[in-house]
CSV table of C-alpha atoms in Angstrom, one decimal:
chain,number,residue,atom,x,y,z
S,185,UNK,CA,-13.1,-54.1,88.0
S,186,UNK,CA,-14.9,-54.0,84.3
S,187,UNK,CA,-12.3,-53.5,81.3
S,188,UNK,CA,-12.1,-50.1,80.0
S,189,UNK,CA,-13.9,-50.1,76.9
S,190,UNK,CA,-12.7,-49.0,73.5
S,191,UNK,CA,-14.2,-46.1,71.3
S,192,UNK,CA,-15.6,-48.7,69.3
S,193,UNK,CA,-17.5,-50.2,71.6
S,194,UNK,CA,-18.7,-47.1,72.9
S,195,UNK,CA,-19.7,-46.2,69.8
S,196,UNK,CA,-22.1,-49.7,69.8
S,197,UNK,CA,-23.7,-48.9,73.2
S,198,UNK,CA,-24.1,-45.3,72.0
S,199,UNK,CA,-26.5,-46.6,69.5
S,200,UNK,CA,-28.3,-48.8,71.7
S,201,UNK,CA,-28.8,-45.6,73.4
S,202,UNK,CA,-29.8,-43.3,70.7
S,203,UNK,CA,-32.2,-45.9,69.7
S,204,UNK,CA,-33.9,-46.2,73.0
S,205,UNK,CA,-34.0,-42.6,73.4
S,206,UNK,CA,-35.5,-42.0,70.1
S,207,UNK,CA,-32.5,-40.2,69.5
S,208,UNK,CA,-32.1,-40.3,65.5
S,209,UNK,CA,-30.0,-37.0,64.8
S,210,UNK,CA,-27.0,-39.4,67.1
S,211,UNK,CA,-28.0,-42.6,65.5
S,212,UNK,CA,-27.5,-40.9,62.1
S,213,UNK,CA,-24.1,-39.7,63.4
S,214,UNK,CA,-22.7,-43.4,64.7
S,215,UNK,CA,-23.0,-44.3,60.8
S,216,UNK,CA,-20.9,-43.7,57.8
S,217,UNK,CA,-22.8,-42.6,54.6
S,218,UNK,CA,-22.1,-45.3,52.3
S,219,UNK,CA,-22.7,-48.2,55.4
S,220,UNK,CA,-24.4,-51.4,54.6
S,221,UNK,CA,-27.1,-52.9,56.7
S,222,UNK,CA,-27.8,-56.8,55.9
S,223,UNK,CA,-30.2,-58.6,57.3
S,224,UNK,CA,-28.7,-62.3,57.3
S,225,UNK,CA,-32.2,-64.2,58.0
S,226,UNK,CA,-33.7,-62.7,54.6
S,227,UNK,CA,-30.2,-61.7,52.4
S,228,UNK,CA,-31.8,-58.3,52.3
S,229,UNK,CA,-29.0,-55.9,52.1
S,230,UNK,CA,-29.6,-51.8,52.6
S,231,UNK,CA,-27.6,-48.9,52.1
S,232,UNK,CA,-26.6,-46.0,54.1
S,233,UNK,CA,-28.5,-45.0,56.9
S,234,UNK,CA,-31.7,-44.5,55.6
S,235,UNK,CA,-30.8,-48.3,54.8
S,236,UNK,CA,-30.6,-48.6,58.5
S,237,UNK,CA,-33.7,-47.0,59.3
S,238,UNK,CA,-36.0,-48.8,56.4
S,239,UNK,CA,-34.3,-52.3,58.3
S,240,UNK,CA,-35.6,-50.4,61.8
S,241,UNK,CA,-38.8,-49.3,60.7
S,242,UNK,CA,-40.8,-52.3,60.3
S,243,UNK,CA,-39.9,-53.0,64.2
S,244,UNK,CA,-40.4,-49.0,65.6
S,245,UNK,CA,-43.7,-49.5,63.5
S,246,UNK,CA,-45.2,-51.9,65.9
S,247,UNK,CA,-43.8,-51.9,68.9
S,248,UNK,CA,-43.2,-48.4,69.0
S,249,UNK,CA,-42.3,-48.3,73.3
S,250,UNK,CA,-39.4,-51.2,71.9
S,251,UNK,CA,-36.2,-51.3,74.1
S,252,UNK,CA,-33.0,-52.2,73.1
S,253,UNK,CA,-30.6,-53.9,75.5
S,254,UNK,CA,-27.1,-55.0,75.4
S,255,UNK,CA,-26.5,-58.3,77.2
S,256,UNK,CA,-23.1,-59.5,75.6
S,257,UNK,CA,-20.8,-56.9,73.5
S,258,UNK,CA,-17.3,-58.7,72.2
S,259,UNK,CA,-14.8,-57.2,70.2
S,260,UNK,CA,-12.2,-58.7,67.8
S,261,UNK,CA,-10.3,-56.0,65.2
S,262,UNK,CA,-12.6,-53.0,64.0
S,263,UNK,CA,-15.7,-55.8,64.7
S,264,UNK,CA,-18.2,-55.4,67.9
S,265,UNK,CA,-20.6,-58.5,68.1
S,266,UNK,CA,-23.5,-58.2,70.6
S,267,UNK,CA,-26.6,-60.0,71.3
S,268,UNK,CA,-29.4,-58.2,72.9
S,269,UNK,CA,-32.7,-58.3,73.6
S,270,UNK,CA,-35.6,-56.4,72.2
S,271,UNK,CA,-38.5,-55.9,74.5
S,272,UNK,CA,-42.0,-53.8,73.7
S,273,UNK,CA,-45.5,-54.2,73.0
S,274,UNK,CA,-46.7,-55.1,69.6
S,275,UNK,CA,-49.4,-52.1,69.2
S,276,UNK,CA,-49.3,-51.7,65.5
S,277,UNK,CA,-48.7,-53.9,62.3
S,278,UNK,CA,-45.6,-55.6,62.3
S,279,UNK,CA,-45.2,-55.7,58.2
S,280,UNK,CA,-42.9,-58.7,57.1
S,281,UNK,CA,-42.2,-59.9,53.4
S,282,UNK,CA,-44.6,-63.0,54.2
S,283,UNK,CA,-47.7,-60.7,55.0
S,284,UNK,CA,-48.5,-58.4,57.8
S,285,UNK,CA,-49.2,-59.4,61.6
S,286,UNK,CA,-52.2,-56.8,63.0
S,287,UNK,CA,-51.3,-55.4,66.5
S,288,UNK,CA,-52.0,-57.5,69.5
S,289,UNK,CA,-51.1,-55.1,72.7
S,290,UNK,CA,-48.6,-58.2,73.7
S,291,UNK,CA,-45.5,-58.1,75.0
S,292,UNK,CA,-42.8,-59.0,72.8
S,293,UNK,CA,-39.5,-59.8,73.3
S,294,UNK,CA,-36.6,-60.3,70.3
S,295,UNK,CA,-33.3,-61.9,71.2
S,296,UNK,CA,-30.7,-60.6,68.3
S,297,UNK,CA,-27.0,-61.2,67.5
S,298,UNK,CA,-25.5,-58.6,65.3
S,299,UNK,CA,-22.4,-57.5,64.3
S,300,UNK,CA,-21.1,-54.1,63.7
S,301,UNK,CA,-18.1,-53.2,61.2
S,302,UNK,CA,-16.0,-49.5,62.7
S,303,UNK,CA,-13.9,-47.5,60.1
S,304,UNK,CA,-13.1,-44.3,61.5
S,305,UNK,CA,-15.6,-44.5,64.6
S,306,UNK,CA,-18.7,-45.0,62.5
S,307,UNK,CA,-20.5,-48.1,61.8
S,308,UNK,CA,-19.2,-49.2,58.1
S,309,UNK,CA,-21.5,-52.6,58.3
S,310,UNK,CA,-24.2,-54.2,60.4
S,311,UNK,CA,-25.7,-57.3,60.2
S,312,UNK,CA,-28.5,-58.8,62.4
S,313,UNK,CA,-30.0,-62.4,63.0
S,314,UNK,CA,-32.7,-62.7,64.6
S,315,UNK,CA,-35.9,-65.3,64.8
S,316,UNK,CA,-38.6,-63.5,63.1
S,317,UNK,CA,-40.9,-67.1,63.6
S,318,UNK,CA,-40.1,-66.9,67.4
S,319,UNK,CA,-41.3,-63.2,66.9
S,320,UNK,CA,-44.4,-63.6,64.9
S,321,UNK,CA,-45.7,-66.6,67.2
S,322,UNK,CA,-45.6,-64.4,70.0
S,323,UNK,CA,-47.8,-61.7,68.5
S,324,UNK,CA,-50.4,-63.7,67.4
C-alpha cells in the first residue's frame, strides 16, 4: 500500500499537472509571489513567477507538445526533491545563452532533478539541474 502523501507533495505533482495541462492560472497559484527560480547549471536566478515562467519559456517554446513526468518525488522538512523526465518534440527554436538550436521535429527527452522549497503550501524556491548538452546533442 503507497504512503499517504503530504500537502506538500501534492502540491509538487499538482504542478507537474498544471504544466502538462497547460494549466497556467493553477501553476500561478502553486507559487508564492516573491518565489525564486534558480537554474543551478547556469547560476541564473528569477523572481516570482513570471521568474518561473521566463525559466519555462525557452523549453514550452520548442517543444511545445513537452510532458512532464514525475519518476522519483522525496521529501525531507518543507523540501520535495524529484527527478523527472521531460519528453516532446523539438518543433521550434530552443534559444539558449550559447546561441539558438533551429527546430528539428525530434523527439527529445530531458532527465531533471529539481527541488522545491513549501512555505504555506506554495513553492517559496525551485531549483533545477538538468543537462542542457545531452539536450542540444539530441536536437541537432
Amino acid at each position: 500500500m503507497p504512503a499517504e502523501q503530504s500537502a506538500n507533495e501534492q502540491t509538487v505533482r499538482r504542478i507537474y499537472d498544471a504544466f502538462n495541462a497547460r494549466d497556467i492560472g493553477l501553476l500561478a497559484s502553486l507559487f508564492a509571489n516573491d518565489c525564486t527560480t534558480t537554474d543551478m547549471g547556469t547560476g541564473r536566478t528569477y523572481t516570482g513567477f513570471a521568474g518561473f515562467m521566463e525559466w519555462v519559456k525557452p523549453f514550452a517554446d520548442a517543444l511545445p507538445d513537452s510532458t512532464a513526468t514525475p519518476v522519483f518525488v522525496i521529501e525531507a522538512g518543507d523540501w520535495i526533491a524529484t527527478e523527472h523526465v521531460g519528453r516532446g518534440t523539438q518543433t521550434g527554436t530552443f534559444v539558449t545563452p550559447d546561441g539558438d538550436v533551429p527546430a528539428s521535429n525530434r523527439p527529445i527527452e530531458i532527465k531533471f532533478a529539481e527541488f522545491f522549497r513549501l512555505h504555506d503550501g506554495k513553492v517559496a524556491e525551485f531549483r533545477a539541474y538538468w543537462d542542457s548538452g545531452s539536450v542540444v546533442r539530441q536536437m541537432r
